[in-house]
Short mmCIF file of C-alpha atoms and ligand atoms in Angstrom, two decimals:
data_model
loop_
_atom_site.label_atom_id
_atom_site.label_comp_id
_atom_site.label_asym_id
_atom_site.label_seq_id
_atom_site.Cartn_x
_atom_site.Cartn_y
_atom_site.Cartn_z
CA MET N 1 -9.98 12.94 43.75
CA THR N 2 -9.63 13.09 40.44
CA THR N 3 -10.45 9.88 38.35
CA ALA N 4 -8.17 9.45 35.15
CA ALA N 5 -9.60 10.44 31.80
CA ILE N 6 -11.21 7.63 30.35
CA THR N 7 -9.59 6.57 26.43
CA PRO N 8 -9.42 3.55 25.05
CA PHE N 9 -5.73 4.41 23.50
CA PRO N 10 -3.14 2.30 25.23
CA PRO N 11 -0.19 4.31 27.07
CA GLY N 12 2.79 4.84 25.22
CA PHE N 13 0.00 5.03 21.48
CA LEU N 14 2.21 6.61 18.83
CA TRP N 15 0.52 9.97 17.84
CA GLY N 16 1.71 12.38 15.45
CA GLY N 17 2.08 13.06 11.56
CA ALA N 18 3.04 12.24 8.23
CA THR N 19 4.46 13.49 5.12
CA ALA N 20 6.59 12.43 2.22
CA ALA N 21 9.70 14.19 0.79
CA ASN N 22 9.09 14.80 -2.91
CA GLN N 23 5.89 16.90 -1.31
CA LEU N 24 7.52 18.92 1.15
CA GLU N 25 11.29 18.93 0.94
CA GLY N 26 11.51 20.87 -2.69
CA ALA N 27 15.06 21.43 -3.10
CA TYR N 28 15.07 19.14 -6.41
CA ASP N 29 18.21 19.70 -7.48
CA ALA N 30 20.14 20.85 -4.15
CA ASP N 31 23.57 18.98 -3.12
CA GLY N 32 23.93 16.80 -5.45
CA LYS N 33 20.27 15.02 -5.58
CA GLY N 34 19.11 13.64 -9.26
CA LEU N 35 15.81 13.74 -10.25
CA SER N 36 12.94 11.82 -9.42
CA ILE N 37 10.03 10.69 -11.43
CA GLN N 38 7.27 13.23 -9.51
CA ASP N 39 10.40 16.37 -10.80
CA VAL N 40 8.46 15.65 -13.78
CA ALA N 41 4.84 15.23 -12.97
CA PRO N 42 3.85 18.67 -12.91
CA GLN N 43 -0.01 17.79 -12.45
CA GLY N 44 -0.03 14.57 -10.06
CA ILE N 45 -0.87 11.47 -11.31
CA GLU N 46 -3.65 12.50 -14.32
CA GLY N 47 -1.44 15.05 -15.66
CA PRO N 48 1.06 14.18 -18.50
CA ARG N 49 4.76 14.20 -17.70
CA THR N 50 7.42 16.48 -18.89
CA PRO N 51 10.79 15.64 -20.68
CA ALA N 52 12.60 17.95 -17.90
CA PRO N 53 11.54 19.51 -14.80
CA THR N 54 8.82 22.86 -15.47
CA PRO N 55 8.64 25.89 -13.13
CA ASP N 56 4.55 25.15 -12.81
CA ASN N 57 5.81 21.99 -11.02
CA LEU N 58 4.96 22.90 -7.20
CA LYS N 59 6.85 19.87 -5.61
CA LEU N 60 10.23 21.27 -7.09
CA VAL N 61 10.15 23.69 -4.33
CA GLY N 62 7.21 22.05 -1.95
CA ILE N 63 7.40 24.26 1.40
CA ASP N 64 10.55 24.48 1.42
CA PHE N 65 10.67 21.90 4.09
CA TYR N 66 14.45 20.80 3.33
CA HIS N 67 15.71 24.65 4.67
CA ARG N 68 12.75 24.77 7.24
CA TYR N 69 12.76 21.36 8.99
CA GLU N 70 13.86 22.74 11.92
CA GLN N 71 11.61 25.21 12.63
CA ASP N 72 8.58 22.70 10.96
CA ILE N 73 9.68 19.86 13.99
CA ALA N 74 9.65 22.26 16.71
CA LEU N 75 6.10 22.82 15.25
CA PHE N 76 5.37 19.07 15.41
CA ALA N 77 6.80 18.92 19.21
CA GLU N 78 4.60 21.86 20.40
CA MET N 79 1.73 19.40 19.62
CA GLY N 80 3.40 16.82 21.49
CA PHE N 81 4.15 14.46 18.50
CA LYS N 82 5.63 11.19 19.48
CA VAL N 83 6.71 9.81 16.14
CA LEU N 84 6.89 11.85 12.35
CA ARG N 85 6.52 9.84 9.55
CA LEU N 86 8.50 10.93 7.06
CA SER N 87 10.22 9.45 3.77
CA ILE N 88 13.73 9.50 2.26
CA ALA N 89 13.89 10.69 -1.18
CA TRP N 90 15.76 8.00 -3.01
CA SER N 91 17.34 10.37 -5.45
CA ARG N 92 19.00 12.66 -2.91
CA ILE N 93 20.85 9.22 -1.72
CA PHE N 94 21.77 7.78 -5.26
CA PRO N 95 21.01 10.30 -7.45
CA HIS N 96 20.51 8.09 -10.54
CA GLY N 97 19.07 5.21 -8.46
CA ASP N 98 22.23 2.42 -9.69
CA ASP N 99 25.58 4.31 -8.76
CA ALA N 100 28.17 2.94 -6.79
CA ILE N 101 28.80 5.14 -4.19
CA PRO N 102 26.03 7.08 -2.18
CA ASN N 103 25.50 10.92 -2.14
CA ALA N 104 27.32 12.33 1.09
CA LYS N 105 25.33 15.40 1.35
CA GLY N 106 22.12 13.75 0.77
CA LEU N 107 23.12 11.34 3.82
CA ALA N 108 23.92 14.17 6.07
CA PHE N 109 20.53 15.89 5.54
CA TYR N 110 18.58 13.21 6.75
CA ASP N 111 21.14 13.21 9.80
CA ARG N 112 20.43 16.64 10.83
CA VAL N 113 16.53 15.86 10.41
CA PHE N 114 16.48 12.71 12.81
CA ASP N 115 19.20 14.52 14.76
CA ALA N 116 16.01 17.52 15.46
CA CYS N 117 13.45 14.79 15.74
CA ALA N 118 16.09 13.21 18.72
CA ARG N 119 16.17 16.76 19.91
CA HIS N 120 12.28 16.81 20.36
CA GLY N 121 11.71 13.55 21.47
CA ILE N 122 9.72 12.41 18.50
CA ALA N 123 10.70 9.11 16.77
CA PRO N 124 10.82 9.13 13.04
CA LEU N 125 8.73 6.14 11.04
CA VAL N 126 10.89 6.77 8.08
CA THR N 127 9.52 5.14 4.39
CA LEU N 128 12.07 3.97 2.08
CA SER N 129 10.22 4.56 -0.90
CA HIS N 130 6.99 6.99 -1.29
CA TYR N 131 6.20 7.88 -4.91
CA GLU N 132 9.61 9.16 -5.85
CA THR N 133 11.95 6.74 -7.42
CA PRO N 134 14.80 8.12 -8.82
CA LEU N 135 13.50 8.84 -12.42
CA HIS N 136 16.95 7.65 -14.11
CA LEU N 137 15.68 3.63 -12.97
CA ALA N 138 12.36 4.83 -14.90
CA GLU N 139 13.78 5.60 -18.10
CA GLN N 140 16.65 3.16 -17.80
CA TYR N 141 15.05 -0.06 -16.80
CA ASN N 142 11.34 0.60 -17.12
CA GLY N 143 10.88 1.07 -12.82
CA TRP N 144 9.99 -1.81 -11.22
CA VAL N 145 9.27 -4.10 -14.06
CA SER N 146 13.05 -4.86 -14.34
CA ARG N 147 14.42 -7.45 -11.59
CA ASP N 148 17.49 -4.94 -11.36
CA LEU N 149 15.97 -2.68 -8.80
CA ILE N 150 15.61 -5.13 -6.70
CA GLY N 151 19.56 -5.09 -6.30
CA PHE N 152 19.39 -1.49 -6.71
CA TYR N 153 16.79 -0.75 -3.73
CA GLU N 154 18.93 -3.69 -1.63
CA ARG N 155 21.99 -1.10 -2.35
CA TYR N 156 19.95 1.99 -1.07
CA VAL N 157 18.29 0.16 2.19
CA ARG N 158 21.90 -1.20 3.16
CA VAL N 159 23.00 2.61 2.95
CA LEU N 160 20.17 3.83 5.54
CA PHE N 161 20.22 0.90 7.81
CA ASP N 162 23.79 0.96 8.34
CA ARG N 163 23.69 4.53 8.57
CA TYR N 164 20.55 5.55 10.80
CA GLY N 165 20.05 2.11 12.20
CA SER N 166 20.67 3.72 15.61
CA LYS N 167 18.11 6.68 14.83
CA VAL N 168 15.55 5.20 13.19
CA LYS N 169 13.36 2.02 14.62
CA PHE N 170 10.06 2.00 12.65
CA TRP N 171 10.36 1.49 8.93
CA LEU N 172 8.00 1.42 6.12
CA THR N 173 9.00 -0.38 2.78
CA PHE N 174 6.76 0.98 0.49
CA ASN N 175 4.22 3.77 0.47
CA GLU N 176 0.86 2.16 -0.81
CA ILE N 177 2.25 -0.50 -2.54
CA ASN N 178 -1.20 -1.73 -4.01
CA SER N 179 -1.72 1.85 -5.83
CA VAL N 180 0.88 0.34 -8.53
CA LEU N 181 -2.06 -1.44 -10.21
CA HIS N 182 -3.18 2.09 -10.99
CA ALA N 183 -0.96 4.69 -10.98
CA PRO N 184 2.30 2.22 -12.88
CA PHE N 185 4.88 5.50 -13.55
CA LEU N 186 4.45 7.13 -10.62
CA SER N 187 4.16 4.34 -7.95
CA GLY N 188 5.92 1.73 -9.94
CA ALA N 189 8.43 4.11 -11.81
CA ILE N 190 7.13 1.96 -14.93
CA SER N 191 7.98 4.27 -18.01
CA THR N 192 5.40 1.74 -20.55
CA PRO N 193 1.75 3.97 -20.77
CA LYS N 194 -0.55 2.65 -18.66
CA ASP N 195 -2.95 1.72 -21.43
CA GLN N 196 0.26 -0.24 -23.55
CA LEU N 197 1.29 -2.14 -20.07
CA SER N 198 0.75 -5.69 -20.20
CA LEU N 199 -0.74 -7.74 -16.86
CA SER N 200 2.21 -9.92 -16.83
CA ASP N 201 4.37 -6.56 -16.94
CA LEU N 202 1.96 -4.97 -14.11
CA TYR N 203 1.95 -8.14 -12.12
CA GLN N 204 5.45 -8.87 -12.40
CA ALA N 205 6.43 -5.29 -11.55
CA VAL N 206 4.70 -6.41 -8.18
CA HIS N 207 6.48 -9.34 -7.55
CA HIS N 208 9.56 -7.86 -7.69
CA GLU N 209 8.56 -4.75 -5.54
CA LEU N 210 7.56 -7.89 -2.58
CA VAL N 211 10.48 -8.93 -2.96
CA ALA N 212 12.92 -6.68 -2.46
CA SER N 213 10.04 -5.31 0.64
CA ALA N 214 10.34 -8.72 1.77
CA LEU N 215 14.32 -8.32 1.45
CA ALA N 216 14.64 -5.16 3.19
CA THR N 217 12.70 -6.80 6.04
CA ARG N 218 15.31 -9.71 6.46
CA ILE N 219 18.21 -6.65 6.04
CA ALA N 220 16.77 -4.62 8.77
CA HIS N 221 15.93 -7.14 10.89
CA GLU N 222 19.99 -8.24 10.59
CA MET N 223 21.41 -5.03 11.10
CA ILE N 224 19.19 -3.13 13.18
CA PRO N 225 17.69 -6.25 15.85
CA ASP N 226 15.73 -3.78 17.28
CA ALA N 227 13.61 -2.36 14.38
CA LYS N 228 9.84 -2.75 13.48
CA VAL N 229 9.42 -2.80 9.00
CA GLY N 230 5.94 -2.74 8.07
CA CYS N 231 4.90 -2.84 4.83
CA MET N 232 2.26 0.09 4.11
CA ILE N 233 -1.27 -0.46 2.04
CA LEU N 234 -3.71 2.05 0.33
CA ALA N 235 -6.73 0.55 2.55
CA MET N 236 -9.87 1.37 1.04
CA PRO N 237 -12.95 -1.01 2.50
CA ILE N 238 -15.07 -2.22 -0.50
CA TYR N 239 -18.63 -3.03 0.36
CA PRO N 240 -21.09 -4.19 -1.85
CA LEU N 241 -23.29 -1.68 -4.05
CA THR N 242 -26.59 -3.73 -3.30
CA PRO N 243 -26.94 -6.78 -0.79
CA HIS N 244 -27.21 -8.95 -3.91
CA PRO N 245 -24.95 -11.99 -4.07
CA ALA N 246 -23.45 -11.40 -7.39
CA ASP N 247 -22.51 -7.89 -6.14
CA VAL N 248 -21.14 -8.88 -3.04
CA LEU N 249 -18.90 -11.60 -4.85
CA ALA N 250 -17.56 -8.63 -7.34
CA ALA N 251 -16.88 -6.54 -4.08
CA MET N 252 -14.76 -9.71 -2.53
CA GLN N 253 -13.23 -10.01 -5.66
CA ALA N 254 -12.35 -6.23 -6.17
CA ASP N 255 -11.03 -6.19 -2.40
CA HIS N 256 -8.55 -9.54 -3.00
CA LEU N 257 -6.79 -7.26 -5.73
CA ASN N 258 -5.72 -5.27 -2.55
CA LEU N 259 -5.68 -7.85 -0.22
CA MET N 260 -2.95 -9.69 -1.86
CA PHE N 261 -0.62 -7.64 -1.24
CA GLY N 262 -1.22 -7.78 3.06
CA ASP N 263 -1.23 -11.68 2.59
CA VAL N 264 1.97 -11.40 0.36
CA HIS N 265 3.38 -9.50 3.50
CA ALA N 266 1.80 -10.78 6.92
CA ARG N 267 1.71 -14.25 5.68
CA GLY N 268 4.99 -15.03 3.17
CA CYS N 269 3.53 -16.31 0.00
CA TYR N 270 0.80 -15.50 -2.69
CA PRO N 271 -2.96 -16.57 -1.78
CA GLY N 272 -4.47 -19.15 -3.63
CA TYR N 273 -7.04 -16.48 -5.02
CA ALA N 274 -4.23 -14.57 -6.45
CA LEU N 275 -2.87 -17.36 -8.23
CA ARG N 276 -5.92 -18.04 -9.69
CA TYR N 277 -6.32 -14.69 -11.42
CA PHE N 278 -2.89 -15.32 -12.60
CA ARG N 279 -4.25 -17.99 -14.40
CA GLU N 280 -7.47 -16.79 -15.74
CA HIS N 281 -6.05 -13.81 -16.94
CA GLY N 282 -2.97 -14.90 -18.76
CA ILE N 283 -0.35 -13.63 -16.26
CA THR N 284 3.12 -15.71 -16.02
CA LEU N 285 5.54 -14.75 -14.09
CA ASP N 286 9.09 -15.18 -13.42
CA ILE N 287 9.08 -16.14 -9.58
CA THR N 288 12.28 -18.24 -8.53
CA ASP N 289 12.46 -20.54 -5.65
CA GLU N 290 14.76 -18.05 -4.24
CA ASP N 291 12.35 -14.88 -4.54
CA ARG N 292 10.05 -17.96 -2.65
CA GLU N 293 11.99 -18.07 0.27
CA CYS N 294 12.50 -14.50 0.68
CA LEU N 295 8.88 -13.79 0.77
CA THR N 296 9.01 -15.79 3.95
CA ASN N 297 10.55 -12.66 5.62
CA THR N 298 6.97 -11.28 6.56
CA VAL N 299 6.80 -8.20 8.12
CA ASP N 300 6.62 -6.87 11.83
CA PHE N 301 3.51 -4.87 11.40
CA VAL N 302 0.93 -3.56 8.48
CA SER N 303 0.32 0.14 8.32
CA PHE N 304 -1.90 1.38 5.83
CA SER N 305 -3.75 4.77 4.84
CA TYR N 306 -7.18 5.36 5.21
CA TYR N 307 -9.48 8.09 3.13
CA MET N 308 -12.49 6.53 2.26
CA SER N 309 -14.49 3.65 1.19
CA VAL N 310 -16.01 2.77 -1.96
CA CYS N 311 -18.58 0.33 -3.29
CA GLU N 312 -18.53 -2.39 -6.26
CA THR N 313 -20.80 -3.64 -8.10
CA ALA N 314 -21.66 -6.74 -11.01
CA ASP N 315 -23.49 -4.56 -13.07
CA PRO N 316 -21.50 -3.49 -15.70
CA GLY N 317 -23.50 -0.53 -16.49
CA SER N 318 -23.13 0.88 -13.29
CA GLN N 319 -22.57 4.54 -13.48
CA ARG N 320 -21.77 5.36 -10.43
CA THR N 321 -18.01 5.98 -10.41
CA ALA N 322 -16.59 7.48 -7.70
CA GLU N 323 -13.57 9.97 -7.13
CA THR N 324 -10.93 8.20 -5.16
CA ASN N 325 -7.73 8.02 -3.87
CA ILE N 326 -5.85 6.38 -6.83
CA LEU N 327 -7.75 3.03 -6.75
CA GLY N 328 -11.42 2.59 -8.69
CA GLY N 329 -14.73 2.09 -7.33
CA LYS N 330 -18.82 2.93 -7.17
CA ASN N 331 -19.64 5.95 -4.90
CA ASN N 332 -21.93 5.17 -2.09
CA PRO N 333 -25.07 6.54 -2.16
CA THR N 334 -25.13 6.98 1.73
CA LEU N 335 -22.12 9.25 2.39
CA LYS N 336 -21.12 12.33 1.69
CA ALA N 337 -18.03 13.65 0.17
CA SER N 338 -15.18 15.99 0.02
CA GLU N 339 -14.81 19.16 -1.48
CA TRP N 340 -12.35 16.69 -4.24
CA GLY N 341 -15.09 13.86 -3.73
CA TRP N 342 -13.76 11.73 -1.61
CA GLN N 343 -16.39 9.68 0.03
CA ILE N 344 -15.95 10.41 4.31
CA ASP N 345 -16.66 6.67 6.26
CA PRO N 346 -15.36 7.13 9.28
CA ALA N 347 -16.63 3.81 10.28
CA GLY N 348 -14.98 2.20 7.76
CA LEU N 349 -11.58 2.76 9.38
CA ARG N 350 -13.00 0.96 12.23
CA ILE N 351 -14.36 -1.72 9.46
CA VAL N 352 -10.70 -2.18 8.13
CA CYS N 353 -8.65 -2.51 11.37
CA ASN N 354 -11.28 -5.02 12.14
CA GLN N 355 -10.38 -6.48 9.03
CA PHE N 356 -6.57 -6.52 9.04
CA TRP N 357 -6.25 -7.63 12.10
CA ASP N 358 -8.71 -10.67 12.21
CA ARG N 359 -6.73 -11.60 8.72
CA TRP N 360 -3.16 -10.92 9.83
CA GLY N 361 -2.84 -10.84 13.29
CA LYS N 362 -0.09 -8.02 13.11
CA PRO N 363 -0.10 -4.87 15.04
CA LEU N 364 -1.41 -2.05 12.77
CA PHE N 365 -0.44 1.14 12.50
CA VAL N 366 -3.01 4.11 10.84
CA VAL N 367 0.04 6.39 9.00
CA GLU N 368 -2.08 8.32 6.92
CA ASN N 369 -5.93 9.84 7.38
CA GLY N 370 -6.81 13.04 6.69
CA LEU N 371 -9.21 15.57 4.95
CA GLY N 372 -7.86 17.63 2.02
CA ALA N 373 -9.51 21.26 1.94
CA LYS N 374 -9.31 24.55 0.73
CA ASP N 375 -8.56 26.62 4.29
CA ARG N 376 -8.70 30.55 4.40
CA LEU N 377 -6.48 32.47 6.27
CA VAL N 378 -8.10 34.68 8.71
CA GLU N 379 -7.32 37.11 11.73
CA VAL N 380 -8.16 36.68 14.93
CA ASP N 381 -7.68 38.74 17.88
CA GLY N 382 -4.65 39.91 15.84
CA VAL N 383 -3.34 36.71 14.99
CA ARG N 384 -3.59 34.88 11.66
CA THR N 385 -5.07 31.06 11.71
CA VAL N 386 -7.39 29.38 9.73
CA LEU N 387 -10.67 28.15 11.28
CA ASP N 388 -10.72 24.20 10.30
CA ASP N 389 -13.60 23.23 11.99
CA ALA N 390 -14.63 20.61 9.32
CA ARG N 391 -11.07 19.16 9.22
CA ILE N 392 -11.75 19.09 13.50
CA ALA N 393 -14.82 17.03 13.19
CA TYR N 394 -13.16 14.33 10.18
CA LEU N 395 -10.55 13.78 12.24
CA ASN N 396 -12.39 13.51 15.44
CA ASP N 397 -14.83 10.80 13.90
CA HIS N 398 -12.55 9.12 12.83
CA LEU N 399 -10.16 8.65 15.77
CA VAL N 400 -13.36 7.80 17.26
CA ALA N 401 -13.62 4.91 15.32
CA LEU N 402 -10.06 4.07 15.80
CA GLY N 403 -10.67 3.98 19.43
CA GLU N 404 -13.49 1.62 18.47
CA ALA N 405 -11.29 -0.81 16.81
CA ILE N 406 -8.94 -0.68 19.60
CA THR N 407 -11.70 -1.40 21.87
CA ASP N 408 -13.11 -4.22 19.58
CA GLY N 409 -9.47 -5.97 20.50
CA VAL N 410 -7.35 -4.63 18.16
CA GLN N 411 -4.13 -3.69 18.32
CA VAL N 412 -2.46 -0.30 16.82
CA LEU N 413 0.45 1.04 17.61
CA GLY N 414 0.13 4.77 16.17
CA TYR N 415 -1.39 7.28 14.26
CA THR N 416 -0.05 9.91 11.72
CA ALA N 417 -2.51 12.55 10.26
CA TRP N 418 -1.35 13.05 6.79
CA GLY N 419 -0.18 15.96 5.95
CA CYS N 420 0.55 17.28 9.55
CA ILE N 421 1.70 20.42 7.89
CA ASP N 422 0.13 21.42 4.65
CA LEU N 423 2.03 20.25 1.04
CA VAL N 424 1.95 19.30 -2.31
CA SER N 425 -0.74 17.24 -3.22
CA PHE N 426 0.02 13.93 -4.67
CA THR N 427 -2.61 13.13 -6.83
CA THR N 428 -3.59 16.83 -8.13
CA ALA N 429 -0.45 18.28 -7.41
CA GLN N 430 -2.04 21.06 -5.94
CA MET N 431 -1.03 23.09 -2.91
CA SER N 432 -4.56 24.38 -2.43
CA LYS N 433 -5.93 20.54 -1.35
CA ARG N 434 -4.65 20.96 2.82
CA TYR N 435 -4.30 18.45 4.92
CA GLY N 436 -1.95 20.14 7.71
CA PHE N 437 -2.44 21.35 11.01
CA ILE N 438 0.00 24.49 10.13
CA TYR N 439 -0.78 26.35 6.95
CA VAL N 440 1.98 27.06 4.71
CA ASP N 441 1.49 30.07 2.58
CA ARG N 442 2.04 28.95 -0.99
CA ASN N 443 -0.75 29.08 -3.68
CA ASP N 444 -1.32 26.95 -6.61
CA ASP N 445 0.38 29.32 -8.89
CA GLY N 446 3.45 29.20 -6.75
CA THR N 447 3.05 32.51 -5.10
CA GLY N 448 3.19 33.46 -1.38
CA THR N 449 5.95 33.87 1.66
CA LEU N 450 6.19 30.10 2.90
CA GLU N 451 5.41 31.94 6.41
CA ARG N 452 3.83 28.71 8.47
CA TYR N 453 0.67 29.82 10.18
CA LYS N 454 -1.13 27.35 13.10
CA LYS N 455 -4.80 26.14 12.38
CA LYS N 456 -7.70 25.87 15.08
CA SER N 457 -6.57 22.08 14.01
CA PHE N 458 -3.05 22.91 15.76
CA ASP N 459 -4.28 23.57 19.51
CA TRP N 460 -7.01 20.45 19.01
CA TYR N 461 -4.67 17.97 18.21
CA ALA N 462 -2.17 18.94 20.72
CA GLU N 463 -4.89 18.41 23.50
CA VAL N 464 -6.03 15.16 21.47
CA ILE N 465 -2.39 13.68 22.12
CA ALA N 466 -2.02 15.23 25.71
CA THR N 467 -5.37 13.29 26.91
CA ASN N 468 -4.32 10.47 24.91
CA GLY N 469 -7.62 10.30 23.18
CA ALA N 470 -9.83 11.81 25.88
CA SER N 471 -10.49 14.43 25.02
CA LEU N 472 -12.11 13.26 21.44
CA ARG N 473 -15.89 14.14 21.46
CA ARG N 474 -17.62 10.57 20.99
CA GLU N 475 -21.31 11.82 21.31
CA GLY N 476 -22.69 11.84 17.41
CA LEU N 477 -20.52 11.84 14.35
CA ARG N 478 -19.47 15.81 13.76
CA THR N 479 -18.80 15.46 9.62
CA THR N 480 -21.50 17.47 8.76
CA ALA N 481 -19.18 20.67 8.47
CA SER N 482 -20.38 23.32 5.65
CA CYS N 483 -17.61 22.15 3.19
CA LEU N 484 -18.59 18.78 2.59
CA SER N 485 -21.51 17.81 -0.16
CA SER N 486 -23.50 14.96 -0.43
C1 LIG Y 501 -1.73 8.85 -0.71
C2 LIG Y 501 -0.31 9.40 -0.39
C3 LIG Y 501 0.12 10.64 -0.07
C4 LIG Y 501 -1.02 11.85 -0.04
C5 LIG Y 501 -2.47 11.21 0.19
C6 LIG Y 501 -3.24 12.31 0.28
O1 LIG Y 501 -2.19 8.39 -1.43
O2 LIG Y 501 0.70 8.10 -0.01
O3 LIG Y 501 1.24 10.89 -0.62
O4 LIG Y 501 -0.75 12.72 -0.74
O5 LIG Y 501 -2.79 9.83 -0.67
O6 LIG Y 501 -3.48 12.37 -1.46
P1 LIG Y 501 -3.91 13.70 -1.67
O7 LIG Y 501 -2.52 14.66 -1.65
O8 LIG Y 501 -3.91 13.53 -3.77
O9 LIG Y 501 -4.66 14.53 -1.85
#
């Protein structure tokens, strides 16, 4: 008699991977697609914008998923994916964002992608807006600062729900919606340079996105009764740098700036600490009664990305600035970091899961997590591969922590590993910052064959999925590989 392997992951747990259109599709001007804000940001969030697309922008070609999706989805299926997170490029559907009629060829492309997913039994999890707003909306309207964007977004999502409602049951409204506070152009399509942008304009953009998100939730529920809609938040636990109460308070207040987004999505109104923040920072917002009513359309689940934690301190002289995924913070002296300086903290995932569940009581979905690292293609027994033990260790430890959160009683719907196939980095726009189970032969200078190769982590993840997490190694934390620095 065999005993079933022990796993904290519930039956039907949605294992899979996550991607975004602008980072993998390429074909930036094919079949009627308009320009998106990413097409003029060749160096990621810190670099300058270019007046027009330039050949050094790796996203213009991406990994050519636009032409290779069949093969890539077949590889995901080989790993046993139950779900694939991908986004729809808004400018493929509405090339300028404010067009009256959608682009038929853009719509047909995603039909082909969703049909390929269906053939492999993979459920799509679709992000409506993932850092790829049509450029025209940035240039003509100043992005989400303008209330007009709510109407354009509504037109866009109605078209998508109508067209794909029978094929897509999981929807996310905005990727990492809280990142607009730190990356106004790439997150909120706001053309005003960050240093000239007033807090009132910034939070007005936030408000418009929050209303648009609630509106999309309401419309999805009306048009696709069996759909589940989630918000998507950049989650980054903020620990006090010391046990000093002033540091604990500083950490709480920094956390509030992020938690506000989940509070509005899950509770349907602005929390008191946000109203105080607006008052004390001279932020005046145009919030109508209709907006307030709209915000009461709360999400079905809360999804988030998780890569790292940071610290906060009340000490204005603290020099411990951390390299982070967009949001700021201070370095934690107890943690190691990736090659890009992102601090590795598996326990933080358990902490954030508990915090969100306790706070909102909504099911969670981990829709991004992974290790960005340099990979080296080698030959083993005549087969080209990557021996990515550091990535396996990172993912193992985070999944063990997620299992602990589930054992704590947190309801988690699924987990999609970020960049399940190598794609162009968001923050640095490099190819060399790789996350995938599948290596793509493309380099930072744009050279490469675009051929795909399975990494060691490919078989490892396939086994995790096949055993519903029972194959994970719980003994000791393994994130100690040589590529990590202290
Ligand atoms: C998140 C974004 C993703 C993704 C990821 C990793 O902020 O939602 O688009 O790219 O970060 O970041 P990077 O690609 O810069 O390593």
